mmCIF file of C-alpha atoms in Angstrom:
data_model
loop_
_atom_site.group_PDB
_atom_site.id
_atom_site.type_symbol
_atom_site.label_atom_id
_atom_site.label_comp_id
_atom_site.label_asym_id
_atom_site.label_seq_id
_atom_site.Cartn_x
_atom_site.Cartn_y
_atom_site.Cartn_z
ATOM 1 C CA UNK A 20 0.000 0.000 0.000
ATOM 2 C CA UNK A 21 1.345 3.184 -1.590
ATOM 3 C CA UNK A 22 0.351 6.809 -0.103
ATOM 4 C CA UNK A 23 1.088 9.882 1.602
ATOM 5 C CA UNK A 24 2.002 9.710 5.468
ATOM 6 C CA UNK A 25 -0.736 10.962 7.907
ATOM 7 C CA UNK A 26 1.148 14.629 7.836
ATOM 8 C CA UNK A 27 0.600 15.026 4.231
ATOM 9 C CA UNK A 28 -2.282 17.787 3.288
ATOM 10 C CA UNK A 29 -2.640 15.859 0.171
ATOM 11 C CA UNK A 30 -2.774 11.956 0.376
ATOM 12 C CA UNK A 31 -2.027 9.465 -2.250
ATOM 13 C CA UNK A 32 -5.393 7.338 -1.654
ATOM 14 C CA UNK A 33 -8.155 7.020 1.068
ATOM 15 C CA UNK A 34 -9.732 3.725 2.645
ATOM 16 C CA UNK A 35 -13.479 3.459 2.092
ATOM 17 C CA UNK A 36 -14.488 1.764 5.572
ATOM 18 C CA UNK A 37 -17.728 0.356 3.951
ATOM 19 C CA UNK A 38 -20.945 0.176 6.356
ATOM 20 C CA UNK A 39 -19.127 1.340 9.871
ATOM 21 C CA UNK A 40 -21.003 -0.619 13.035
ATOM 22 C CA UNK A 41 -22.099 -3.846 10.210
ATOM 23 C CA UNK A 42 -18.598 -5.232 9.046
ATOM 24 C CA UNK A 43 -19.652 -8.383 10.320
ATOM 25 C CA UNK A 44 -22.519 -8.299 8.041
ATOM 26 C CA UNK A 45 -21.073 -6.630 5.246
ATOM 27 C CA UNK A 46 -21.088 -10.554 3.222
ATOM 28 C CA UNK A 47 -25.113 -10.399 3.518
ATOM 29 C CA UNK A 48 -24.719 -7.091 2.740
ATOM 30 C CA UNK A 49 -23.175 -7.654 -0.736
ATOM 31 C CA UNK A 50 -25.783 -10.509 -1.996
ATOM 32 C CA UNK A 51 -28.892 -7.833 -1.977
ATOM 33 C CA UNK A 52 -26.706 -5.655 -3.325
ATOM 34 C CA UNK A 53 -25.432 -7.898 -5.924
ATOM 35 C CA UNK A 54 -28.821 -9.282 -7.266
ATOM 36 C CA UNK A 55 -30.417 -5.738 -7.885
ATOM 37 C CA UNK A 56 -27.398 -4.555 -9.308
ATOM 38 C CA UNK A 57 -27.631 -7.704 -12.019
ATOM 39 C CA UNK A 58 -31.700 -6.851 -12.151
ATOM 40 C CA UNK A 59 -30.309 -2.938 -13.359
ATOM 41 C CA UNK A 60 -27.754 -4.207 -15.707
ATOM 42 C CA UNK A 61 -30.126 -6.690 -17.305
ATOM 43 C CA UNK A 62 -33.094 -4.683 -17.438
ATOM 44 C CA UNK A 63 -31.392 -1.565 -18.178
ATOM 45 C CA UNK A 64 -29.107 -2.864 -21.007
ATOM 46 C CA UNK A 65 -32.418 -4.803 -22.354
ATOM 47 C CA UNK A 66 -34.194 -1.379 -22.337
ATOM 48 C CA UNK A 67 -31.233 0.508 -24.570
ATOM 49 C CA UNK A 68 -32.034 -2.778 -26.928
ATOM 50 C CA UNK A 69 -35.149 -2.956 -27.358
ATOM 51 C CA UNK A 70 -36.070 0.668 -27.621
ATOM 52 C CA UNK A 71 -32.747 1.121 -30.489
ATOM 53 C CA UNK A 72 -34.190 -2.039 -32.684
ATOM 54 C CA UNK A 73 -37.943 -1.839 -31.981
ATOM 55 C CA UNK A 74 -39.292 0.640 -34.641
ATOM 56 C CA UNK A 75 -42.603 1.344 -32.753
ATOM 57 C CA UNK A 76 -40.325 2.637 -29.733
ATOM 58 C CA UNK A 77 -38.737 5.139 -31.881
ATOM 59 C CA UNK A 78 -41.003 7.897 -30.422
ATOM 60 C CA UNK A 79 -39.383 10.710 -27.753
ATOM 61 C CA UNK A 80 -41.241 9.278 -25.063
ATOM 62 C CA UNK A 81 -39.518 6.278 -25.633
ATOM 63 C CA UNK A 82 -35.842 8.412 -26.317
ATOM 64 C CA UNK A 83 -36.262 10.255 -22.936
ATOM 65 C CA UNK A 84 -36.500 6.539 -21.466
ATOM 66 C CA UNK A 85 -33.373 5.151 -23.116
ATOM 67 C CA UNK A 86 -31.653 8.329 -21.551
ATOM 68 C CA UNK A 87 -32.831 7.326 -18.339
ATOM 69 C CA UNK A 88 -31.690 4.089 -18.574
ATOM 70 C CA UNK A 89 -28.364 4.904 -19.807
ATOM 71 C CA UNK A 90 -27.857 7.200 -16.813
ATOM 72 C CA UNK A 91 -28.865 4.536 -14.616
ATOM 73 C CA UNK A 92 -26.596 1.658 -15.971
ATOM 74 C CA UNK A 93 -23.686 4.072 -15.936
ATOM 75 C CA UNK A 94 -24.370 5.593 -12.043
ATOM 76 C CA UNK A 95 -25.059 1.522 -10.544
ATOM 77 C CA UNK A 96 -22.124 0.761 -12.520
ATOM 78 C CA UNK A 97 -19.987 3.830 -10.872
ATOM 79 C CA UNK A 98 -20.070 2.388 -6.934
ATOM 80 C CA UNK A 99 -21.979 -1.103 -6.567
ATOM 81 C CA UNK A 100 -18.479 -3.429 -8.536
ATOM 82 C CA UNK A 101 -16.298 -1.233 -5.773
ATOM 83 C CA UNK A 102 -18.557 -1.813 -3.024
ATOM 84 C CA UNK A 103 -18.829 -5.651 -3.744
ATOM 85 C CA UNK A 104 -14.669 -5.595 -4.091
ATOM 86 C CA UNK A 105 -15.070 -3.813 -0.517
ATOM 87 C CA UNK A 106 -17.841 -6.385 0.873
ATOM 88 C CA UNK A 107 -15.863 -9.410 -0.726
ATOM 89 C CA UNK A 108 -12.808 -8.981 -1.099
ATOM 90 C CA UNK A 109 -12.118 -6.334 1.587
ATOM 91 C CA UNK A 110 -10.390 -4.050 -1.051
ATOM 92 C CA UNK A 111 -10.725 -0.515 0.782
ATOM 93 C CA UNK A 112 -8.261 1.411 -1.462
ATOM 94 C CA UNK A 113 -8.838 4.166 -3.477
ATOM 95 C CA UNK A 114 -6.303 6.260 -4.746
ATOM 96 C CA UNK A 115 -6.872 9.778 -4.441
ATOM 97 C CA UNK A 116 -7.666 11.149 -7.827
ATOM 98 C CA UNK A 117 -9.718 8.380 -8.480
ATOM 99 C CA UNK A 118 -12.161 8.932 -5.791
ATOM 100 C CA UNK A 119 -12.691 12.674 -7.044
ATOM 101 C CA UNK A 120 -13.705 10.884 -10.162
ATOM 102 C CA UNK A 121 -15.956 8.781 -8.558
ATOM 103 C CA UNK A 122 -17.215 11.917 -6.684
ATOM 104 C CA UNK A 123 -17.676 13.673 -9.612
ATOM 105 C CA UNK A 124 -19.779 10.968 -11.507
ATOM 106 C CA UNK A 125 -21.815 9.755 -8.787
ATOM 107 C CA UNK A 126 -23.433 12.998 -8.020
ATOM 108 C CA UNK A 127 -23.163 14.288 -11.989
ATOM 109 C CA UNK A 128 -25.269 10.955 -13.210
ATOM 110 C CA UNK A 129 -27.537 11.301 -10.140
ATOM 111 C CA UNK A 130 -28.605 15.079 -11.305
ATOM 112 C CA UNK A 131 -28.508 13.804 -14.546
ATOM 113 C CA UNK A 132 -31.415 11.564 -13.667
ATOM 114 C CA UNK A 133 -32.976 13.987 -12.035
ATOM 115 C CA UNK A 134 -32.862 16.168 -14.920
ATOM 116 C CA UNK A 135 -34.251 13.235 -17.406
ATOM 117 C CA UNK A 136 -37.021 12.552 -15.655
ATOM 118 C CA UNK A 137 -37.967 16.305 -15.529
ATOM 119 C CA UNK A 138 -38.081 15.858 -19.462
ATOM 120 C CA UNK A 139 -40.116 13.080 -19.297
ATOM 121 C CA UNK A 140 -42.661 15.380 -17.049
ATOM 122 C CA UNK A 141 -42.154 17.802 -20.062
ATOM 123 C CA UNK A 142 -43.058 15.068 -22.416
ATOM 124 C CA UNK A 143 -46.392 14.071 -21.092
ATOM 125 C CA UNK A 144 -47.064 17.535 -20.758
ATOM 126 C CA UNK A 145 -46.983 18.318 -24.328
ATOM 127 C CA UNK A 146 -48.257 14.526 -25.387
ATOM 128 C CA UNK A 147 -51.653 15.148 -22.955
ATOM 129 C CA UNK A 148 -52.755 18.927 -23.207
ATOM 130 C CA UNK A 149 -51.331 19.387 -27.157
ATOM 131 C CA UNK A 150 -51.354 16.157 -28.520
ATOM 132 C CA UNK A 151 -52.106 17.146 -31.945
ATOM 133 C CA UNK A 152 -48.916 19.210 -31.883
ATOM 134 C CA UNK A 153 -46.900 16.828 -29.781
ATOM 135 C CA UNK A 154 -44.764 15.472 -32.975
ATOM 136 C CA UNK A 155 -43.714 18.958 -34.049
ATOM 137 C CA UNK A 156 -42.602 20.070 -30.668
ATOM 138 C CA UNK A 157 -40.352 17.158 -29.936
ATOM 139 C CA UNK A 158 -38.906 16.420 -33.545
ATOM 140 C CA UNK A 159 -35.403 14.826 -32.736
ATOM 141 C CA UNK A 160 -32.964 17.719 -33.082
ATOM 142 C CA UNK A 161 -35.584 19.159 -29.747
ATOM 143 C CA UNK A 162 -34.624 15.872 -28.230
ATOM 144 C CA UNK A 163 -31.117 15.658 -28.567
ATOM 145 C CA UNK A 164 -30.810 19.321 -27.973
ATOM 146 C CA UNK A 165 -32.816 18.748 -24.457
ATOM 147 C CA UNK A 166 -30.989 16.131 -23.518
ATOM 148 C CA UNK A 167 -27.234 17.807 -23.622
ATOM 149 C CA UNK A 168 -28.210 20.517 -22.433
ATOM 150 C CA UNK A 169 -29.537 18.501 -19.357
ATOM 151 C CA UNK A 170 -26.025 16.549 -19.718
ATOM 152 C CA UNK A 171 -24.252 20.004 -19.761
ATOM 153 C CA UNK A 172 -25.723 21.361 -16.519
ATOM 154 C CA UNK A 173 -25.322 18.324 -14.915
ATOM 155 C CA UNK A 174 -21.836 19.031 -15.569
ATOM 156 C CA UNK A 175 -20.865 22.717 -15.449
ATOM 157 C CA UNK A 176 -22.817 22.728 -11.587
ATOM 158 C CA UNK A 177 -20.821 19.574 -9.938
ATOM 159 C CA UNK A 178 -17.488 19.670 -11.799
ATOM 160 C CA UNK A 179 -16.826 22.676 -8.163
ATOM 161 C CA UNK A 180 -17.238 19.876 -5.999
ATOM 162 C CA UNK A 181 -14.464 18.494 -7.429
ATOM 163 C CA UNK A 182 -11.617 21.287 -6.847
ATOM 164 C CA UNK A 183 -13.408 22.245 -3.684
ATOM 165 C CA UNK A 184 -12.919 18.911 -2.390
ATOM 166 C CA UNK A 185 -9.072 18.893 -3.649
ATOM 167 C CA UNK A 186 -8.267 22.045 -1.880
ATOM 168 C CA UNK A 187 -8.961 21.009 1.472
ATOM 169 C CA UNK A 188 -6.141 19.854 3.840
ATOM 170 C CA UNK A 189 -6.104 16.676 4.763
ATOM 171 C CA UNK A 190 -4.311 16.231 8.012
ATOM 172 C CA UNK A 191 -6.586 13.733 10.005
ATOM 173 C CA UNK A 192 -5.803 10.688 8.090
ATOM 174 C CA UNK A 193 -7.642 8.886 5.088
ATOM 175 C CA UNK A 194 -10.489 6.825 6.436
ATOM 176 C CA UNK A 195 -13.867 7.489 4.486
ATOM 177 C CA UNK A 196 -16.593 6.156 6.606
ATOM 178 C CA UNK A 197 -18.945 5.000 3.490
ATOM 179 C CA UNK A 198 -18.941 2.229 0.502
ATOM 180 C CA UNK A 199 -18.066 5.282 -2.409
ATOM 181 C CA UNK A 200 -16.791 8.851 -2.466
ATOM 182 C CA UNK A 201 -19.795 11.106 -1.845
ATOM 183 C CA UNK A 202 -18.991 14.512 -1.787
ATOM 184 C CA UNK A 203 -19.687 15.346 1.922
ATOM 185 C CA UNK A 204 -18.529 12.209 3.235
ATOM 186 C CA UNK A 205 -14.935 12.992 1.551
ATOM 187 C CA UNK A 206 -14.760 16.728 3.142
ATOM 188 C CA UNK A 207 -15.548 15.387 6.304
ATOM 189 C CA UNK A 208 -12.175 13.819 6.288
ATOM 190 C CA UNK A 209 -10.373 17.115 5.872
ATOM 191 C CA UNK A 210 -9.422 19.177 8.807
ATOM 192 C CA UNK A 211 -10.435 22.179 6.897
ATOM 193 C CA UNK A 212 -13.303 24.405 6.637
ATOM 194 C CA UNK A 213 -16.135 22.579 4.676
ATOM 195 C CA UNK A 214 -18.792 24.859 5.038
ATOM 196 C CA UNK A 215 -18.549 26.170 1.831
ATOM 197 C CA UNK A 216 -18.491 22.233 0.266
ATOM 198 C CA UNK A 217 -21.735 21.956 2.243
ATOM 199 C CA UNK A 218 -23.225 25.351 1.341
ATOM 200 C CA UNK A 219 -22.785 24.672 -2.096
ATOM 201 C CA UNK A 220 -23.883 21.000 -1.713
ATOM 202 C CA UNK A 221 -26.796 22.370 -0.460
ATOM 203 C CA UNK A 222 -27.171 25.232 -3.441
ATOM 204 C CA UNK A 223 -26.601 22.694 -6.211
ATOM 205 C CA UNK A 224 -29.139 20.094 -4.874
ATOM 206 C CA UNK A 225 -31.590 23.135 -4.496
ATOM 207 C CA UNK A 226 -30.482 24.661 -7.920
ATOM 208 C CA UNK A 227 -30.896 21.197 -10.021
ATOM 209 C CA UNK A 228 -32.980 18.906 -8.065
ATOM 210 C CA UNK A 229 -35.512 21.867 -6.449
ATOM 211 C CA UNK A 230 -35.914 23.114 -9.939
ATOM 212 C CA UNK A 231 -36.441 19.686 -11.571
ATOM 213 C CA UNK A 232 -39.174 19.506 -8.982
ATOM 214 C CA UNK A 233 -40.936 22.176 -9.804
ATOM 215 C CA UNK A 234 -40.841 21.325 -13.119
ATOM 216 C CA UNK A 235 -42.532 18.248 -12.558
ATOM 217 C CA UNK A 236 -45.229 19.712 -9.960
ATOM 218 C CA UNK A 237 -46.120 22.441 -12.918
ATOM 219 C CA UNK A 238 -46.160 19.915 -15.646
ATOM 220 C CA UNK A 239 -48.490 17.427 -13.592
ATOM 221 C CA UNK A 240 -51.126 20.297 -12.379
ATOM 222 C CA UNK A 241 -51.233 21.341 -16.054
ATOM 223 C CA UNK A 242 -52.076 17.381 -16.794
ATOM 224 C CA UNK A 243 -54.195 16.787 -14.185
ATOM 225 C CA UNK A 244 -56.594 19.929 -14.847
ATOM 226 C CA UNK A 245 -56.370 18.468 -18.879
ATOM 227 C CA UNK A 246 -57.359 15.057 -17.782
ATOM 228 C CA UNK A 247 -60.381 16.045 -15.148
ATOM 229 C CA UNK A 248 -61.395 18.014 -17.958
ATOM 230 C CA UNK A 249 -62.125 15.621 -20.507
ATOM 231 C CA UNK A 250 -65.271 14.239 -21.100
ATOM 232 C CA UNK A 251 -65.088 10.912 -21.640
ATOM 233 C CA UNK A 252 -64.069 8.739 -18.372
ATOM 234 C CA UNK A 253 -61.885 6.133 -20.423
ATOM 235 C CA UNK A 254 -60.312 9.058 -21.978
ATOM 236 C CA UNK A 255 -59.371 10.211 -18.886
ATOM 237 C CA UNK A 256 -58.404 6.605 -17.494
ATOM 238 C CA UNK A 257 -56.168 6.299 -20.974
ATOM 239 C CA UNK A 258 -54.206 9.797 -20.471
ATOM 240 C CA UNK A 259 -53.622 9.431 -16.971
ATOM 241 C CA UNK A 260 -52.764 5.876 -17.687
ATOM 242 C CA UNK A 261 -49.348 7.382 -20.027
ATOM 243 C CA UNK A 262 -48.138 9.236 -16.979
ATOM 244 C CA UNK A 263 -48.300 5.933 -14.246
ATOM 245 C CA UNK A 264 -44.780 4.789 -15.346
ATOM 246 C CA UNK A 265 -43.325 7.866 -15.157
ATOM 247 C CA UNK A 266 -44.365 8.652 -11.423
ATOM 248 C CA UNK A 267 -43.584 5.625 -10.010
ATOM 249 C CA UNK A 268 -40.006 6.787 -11.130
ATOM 250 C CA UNK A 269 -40.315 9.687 -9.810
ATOM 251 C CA UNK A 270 -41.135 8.283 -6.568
ATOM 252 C CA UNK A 271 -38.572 5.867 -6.482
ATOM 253 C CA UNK A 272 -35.992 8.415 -7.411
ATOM 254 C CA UNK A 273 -36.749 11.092 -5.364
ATOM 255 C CA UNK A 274 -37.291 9.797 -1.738
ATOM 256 C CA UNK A 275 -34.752 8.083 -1.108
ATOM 257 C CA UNK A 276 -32.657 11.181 -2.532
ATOM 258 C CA UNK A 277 -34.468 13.502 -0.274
ATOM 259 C CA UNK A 278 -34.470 11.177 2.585
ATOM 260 C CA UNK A 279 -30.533 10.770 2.135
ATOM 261 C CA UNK A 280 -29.609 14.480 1.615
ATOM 262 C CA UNK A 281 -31.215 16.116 4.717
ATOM 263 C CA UNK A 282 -30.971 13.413 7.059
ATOM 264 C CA UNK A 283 -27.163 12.983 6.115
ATOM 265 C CA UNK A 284 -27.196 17.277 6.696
ATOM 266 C CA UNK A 285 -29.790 17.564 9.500
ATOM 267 C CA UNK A 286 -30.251 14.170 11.111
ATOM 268 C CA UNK A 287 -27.536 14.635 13.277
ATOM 269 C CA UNK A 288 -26.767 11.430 15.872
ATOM 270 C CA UNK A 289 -30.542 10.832 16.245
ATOM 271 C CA UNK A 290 -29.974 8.066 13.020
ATOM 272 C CA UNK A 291 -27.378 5.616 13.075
ATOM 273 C CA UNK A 292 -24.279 6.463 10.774
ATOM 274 C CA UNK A 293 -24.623 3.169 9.077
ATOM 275 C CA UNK A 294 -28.442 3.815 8.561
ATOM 276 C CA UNK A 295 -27.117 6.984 6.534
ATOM 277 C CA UNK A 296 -24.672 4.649 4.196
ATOM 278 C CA UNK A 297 -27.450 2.067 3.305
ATOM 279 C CA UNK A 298 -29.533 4.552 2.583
ATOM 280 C CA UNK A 299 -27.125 6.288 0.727
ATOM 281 C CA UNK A 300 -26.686 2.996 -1.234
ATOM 282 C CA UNK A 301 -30.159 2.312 -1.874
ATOM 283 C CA UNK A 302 -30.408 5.521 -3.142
ATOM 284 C CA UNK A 303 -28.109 4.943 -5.761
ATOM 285 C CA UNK A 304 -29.182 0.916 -6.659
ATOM 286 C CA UNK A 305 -32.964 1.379 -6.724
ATOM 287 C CA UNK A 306 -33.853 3.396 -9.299
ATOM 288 C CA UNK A 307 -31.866 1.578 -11.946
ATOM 289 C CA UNK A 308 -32.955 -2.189 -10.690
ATOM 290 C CA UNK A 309 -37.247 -0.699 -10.422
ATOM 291 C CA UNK A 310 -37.476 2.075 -13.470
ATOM 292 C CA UNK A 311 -36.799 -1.037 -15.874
ATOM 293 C CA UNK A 312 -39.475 -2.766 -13.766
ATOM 294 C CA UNK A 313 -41.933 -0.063 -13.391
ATOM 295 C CA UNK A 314 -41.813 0.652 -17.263
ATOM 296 C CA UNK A 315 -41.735 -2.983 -18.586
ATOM 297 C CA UNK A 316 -44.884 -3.934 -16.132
ATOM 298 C CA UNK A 317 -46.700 -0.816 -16.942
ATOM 299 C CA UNK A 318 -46.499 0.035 -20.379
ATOM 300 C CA UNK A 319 -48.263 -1.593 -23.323
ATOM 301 C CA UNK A 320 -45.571 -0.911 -26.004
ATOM 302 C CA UNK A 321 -42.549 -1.970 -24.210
ATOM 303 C CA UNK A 322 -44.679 -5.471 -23.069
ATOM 304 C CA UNK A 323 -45.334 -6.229 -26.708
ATOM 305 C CA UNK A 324 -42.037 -5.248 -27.906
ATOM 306 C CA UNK A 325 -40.249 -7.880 -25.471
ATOM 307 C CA UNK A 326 -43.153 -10.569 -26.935
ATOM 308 C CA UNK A 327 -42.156 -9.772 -30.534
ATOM 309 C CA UNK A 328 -38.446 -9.254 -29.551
ATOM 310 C CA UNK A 329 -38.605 -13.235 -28.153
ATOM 311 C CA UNK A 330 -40.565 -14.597 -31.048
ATOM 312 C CA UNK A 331 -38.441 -13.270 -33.454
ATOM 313 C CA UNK A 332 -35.456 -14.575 -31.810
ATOM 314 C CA UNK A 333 -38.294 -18.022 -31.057
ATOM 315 C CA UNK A 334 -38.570 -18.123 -34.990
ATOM 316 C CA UNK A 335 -34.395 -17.654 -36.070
ATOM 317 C CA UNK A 336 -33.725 -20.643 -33.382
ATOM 318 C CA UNK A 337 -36.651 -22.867 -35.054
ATOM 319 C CA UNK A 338 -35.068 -22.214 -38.798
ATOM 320 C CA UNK A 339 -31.790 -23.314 -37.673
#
């Protein structure tokens, strides 16, 4: 093992503890863990498929989703493979620069989300109360557009975290008390002054995720007074019925988010530290192992496309 001494301000790698107070447990741990992240890879990667070589998919609805997806794959696949080394294998050793990077795409792919699923609110939003004008408004080049620029915030806000993390001293040794480099968790190590890491924590969770919010809230009380007014009850059953997926994701994105970020700010010592780091965890496994879920359970197109997908692939094995 390679580093910096415990007098250096800078050192050469940190040791992520895993789950402190549950080492014992941390093999039990890892097999929850491990299944959902194989139910996200799966069911994400199957998503991406389906949705590129299924020509009925090839509608923005379906684009926004392959987004999502893609951000989930990438942010599971950023911290659960070095939490299983940790939980297995007991491999606690990060080097230094590496866990900014880690830092940096765990909490960039995580407003990223965030960001895609306030599109997706956008989407139904224009597919409910204009639907005749629905394929005008998101022609591709609107797509693609809407989706780096949600890339390119996602960016410009969290790449700070980064150099305001590297600037603090850190004097008090290298133990991380968590399963990945979060942001907060990291500055806690320093003997600095991180209260402008956790101001600005604060202002970029309020900036990104408070706004994505309020996207969403405007976009589903525009919705909701299209669908109540509608005359037809089945109408109303089928429009609603478009937006079910979509706010089960929401839900299962944002609670555990909100749940993690203030307890981990204002909980204090009234919740177990290792109650914070499964959270944390869960926070960062569930969406990707349930939005697949969610989607293929409740939506029409996606169910027949997997049918067709296996049939034709039923039919190729037969004429061999």
């Amino acid at each position: 093992m390679s580093g910096a001494n415990s007098s250096s301000l800078t050192p050469g790698y940190f040791i992520l503890h895993g789950v402190p107070g549950l080492e014992a447990a941390h093999i039990w741990i890892s097999l929850p863990f491990c299944l959902m992240y194989i139910i996200a890879l799966v069911g994400n990667v199957g998503l991406i498929y389906l949705i590129s070589h299924e020509e009925a998919l090839h509608r923005p609805m379906y684009y926004f989703l392959a987004l999502l997806a893609s951000t989930d794959v990438t942010l599971c696949t950023t911290t659960v493979p070095n939490m299983l080394c940790i939980f297995w294998f007991n491999l606690k050793e990060i080097d230094f620069n590496a866990c900014l990077v880690q830092m940096f795409f765990v909490h960039m792919l995580t407003e990223m989300e965030s960001g895609v699923l306030m599109l997706m609110a956008l989407d139904r939003y224009v597919a409910i109360c204009y639907p005749l004008r629905y394929a005008t408004i998101l022609t591709n080049p609107v797509i693609a557009k809407a989706g780096f620029a949600t890339f390119l915030r996602s960016v410009i806000l969290i790449i700070p975290f980064t150099f305001l993390t590297k600037r603090l001293p850190y004097c008090q040794g290298h133990l991380i008390p968590h399963t990945y480099c979060d942001h907060m968790s990291v500055a806690k190590v320093s003997c600095g002054n991180v209260k402008i890491n956790a101001i600005y924590g604060l202002l970029a969770a309020i900036l990104i995720g408070g706004f994505d919010m309020f996207c969403i809230s405007v976009s589903y009380t525009m919705i909701l007074r299209t669908v109540v007014s509608l005359s037809s009850v089945n109408a109303r059953h089928k429009a609603f019925g478009t937006c079910t997926s979509h706010l089960g994701a929401i839900v299962i994105t944002y609670v555990p988010a909100l749940f993690s970020i203030f307890t981990h700010r204002f909980g204090g010592k009234s919740i177990p530290h290792h109650v914070h780091i499964l959270i944390a965890n869960l926070y960062l496994i569930c969406p990707p192992t349930l939005n697949p879920i969610v989607y293929g359970v409740k939506t029409k197109q996606i169910r027949e496309g997997v049918i067709k997908l296996f049939c034709k692939e039923k039919d190729a094995l037969d004429i061999k």
